[in-house]
Amino acid sequence: MTAADIRRLPLSRTAPHDRTGTAAPAARTGGDAREEEGATSPVPGFTGPNLIPNRYRGVSVTPIPDGVPLTEEALREYLLGRDAYRRTRFVIARKHGDFAQVALLHVEHDMQGELFSPVTAVTMLARPDECAFVVDESVDTGIPSDLVRCAREKAPQARVAVIQGRYAHISFVLEPTALRVGVREVVPPEPAKLLDQATRILAVTENLPPMDLVGELTDLADLATRMPDAHYLLPCRGSGGEVPGATVSYLDEHPEKADWTLLGCERSRQIHEWFYGEDPPRVDFCPKRTLERDPPTDGMVLTKCCLQEEHVESGPGWVSVPWGASLEHIREALALLAAQEDPPWAPV
Ligand SMILES: [Zn+2]
């Protein structure tokens, strides 16, 4: 929001006492399911990382007149008693026409009643020296992962990044962090399919926590070095796999039986047995199998398995989608990982 929606109160109205110290959690608005479950906002008094407002409309950019310094005391005095729009919970205070210095505040007021109501409590969440203002029109500020990525890239030193993104919307993130999600799969195809799909889902999903997708990719040709051979059988030609210096056949073409080593998953082994009546020497490349010898330690893992056809599986710190996962499978999988975060992350 670029327009100020804190308005001057009629002079006859009296500002209430500051009751910041005993303030109840802020009222919640909107239709988010977690809100309807009665979760309480950690603001004010919020001390953890990753505070992101759940609606950009909850953020008001408020010009502060010359003569009012951007200190908690002065801003409290200035804002108390002023009318705030019903949805406003956070105020980004700035000087007129100047974003070089901004401060972030939480305000309380009656959010259930009239369109506007007087501010009854003000809490400074970040001083100007803790805030950075970033303009990046590639960022959708309603997408948590987008917001955090931008904050870490463009304002790595700031405790709070106030970001003006796409559509000129302004939002912020306080102490940005992202859940590391290792994406384990085999390449080619290139780009790595699961990583690419998950990246596209994150880019358009407003209700997933900030995530940092990190490819943990295994190259088919490297797998081949585990069992050196002159002839390899790969699952399908479409993926474009090659093994330098070796003959390569593709199981989906049902080639004439030869002496080869199968680079494939359990499902490929089953198909081989169906076609040829026997098991070949095999390097199992199922990415899900890596969870046994290399369980998630730093963050969580998204992977896939040849034996899953239409369902998503999950366990402690991991989730696995079908080999030919749809975008919807991947959305479900990322939500399952998010649900394992402790404490669970939610926008406030
Ligand atoms: Zn598998």
CSV table of N, CA and C and ligand atoms in Angstrom, one decimal, residues 265-267 284-289 304-308 320 323, ligand 1:
chain,number,residue,atom,x,y,z
A,265,CYS,N,15.6,-47.6,-11.3
A,265,CYS,CA,14.9,-47.7,-10.0
A,265,CYS,C,14.3,-49.1,-9.9
A,266,GLU,N,13.6,-49.3,-8.8
A,266,GLU,CA,13.0,-50.6,-8.6
A,266,GLU,C,11.9,-50.9,-9.7
A,267,ARG,N,11.2,-49.9,-10.1
A,267,ARG,CA,10.2,-50.1,-11.1
A,267,ARG,C,10.9,-50.5,-12.4
A,284,ASP,N,20.9,-48.8,-8.3
A,284,ASP,CA,19.6,-48.3,-8.0
A,284,ASP,C,19.7,-46.8,-7.8
A,285,PHE,N,19.0,-46.0,-8.6
A,285,PHE,CA,19.1,-44.6,-8.5
A,285,PHE,C,17.9,-43.9,-7.9
A,286,CYS,N,17.0,-44.7,-7.3
A,286,CYS,CA,15.9,-44.1,-6.6
A,286,CYS,C,16.3,-43.0,-5.6
A,287,PRO,N,16.0,-41.7,-5.8
A,287,PRO,CA,16.5,-40.7,-4.9
A,287,PRO,C,15.9,-40.9,-3.5
A,288,LYS,N,14.7,-41.5,-3.4
A,288,LYS,CA,14.2,-41.7,-2.1
A,288,LYS,C,15.0,-42.7,-1.2
A,289,ARG,N,15.7,-43.6,-1.9
A,289,ARG,CA,16.6,-44.5,-1.2
A,289,ARG,C,17.7,-43.8,-0.4
A,304,LYS,N,11.7,-38.0,-4.7
A,304,LYS,CA,10.6,-38.7,-5.4
A,304,LYS,C,11.0,-40.2,-5.5
A,305,CYS,N,10.0,-41.0,-5.8
A,305,CYS,CA,10.2,-42.4,-5.9
A,305,CYS,C,9.4,-43.0,-7.0
A,306,CYS,N,10.1,-43.9,-7.7
A,306,CYS,CA,9.5,-44.6,-8.9
A,306,CYS,C,8.3,-45.5,-8.5
A,307,LEU,N,8.3,-45.9,-7.3
A,307,LEU,CA,7.2,-46.9,-6.9
A,307,LEU,C,5.9,-46.1,-6.5
A,308,GLN,N,6.0,-44.8,-6.3
A,308,GLN,CA,4.8,-44.1,-6.0
A,308,GLN,C,4.1,-43.6,-7.3
A,320,SER,N,8.1,-37.4,-0.1
A,320,SER,CA,8.4,-38.0,-1.4
A,320,SER,C,7.2,-38.0,-2.3
A,323,TRP,N,7.1,-40.3,-9.2
A,323,TRP,CA,8.1,-40.0,-10.2
A,323,TRP,C,7.6,-39.0,-11.2
B,1,ZN,ZN,11.8,-45.4,-5.7
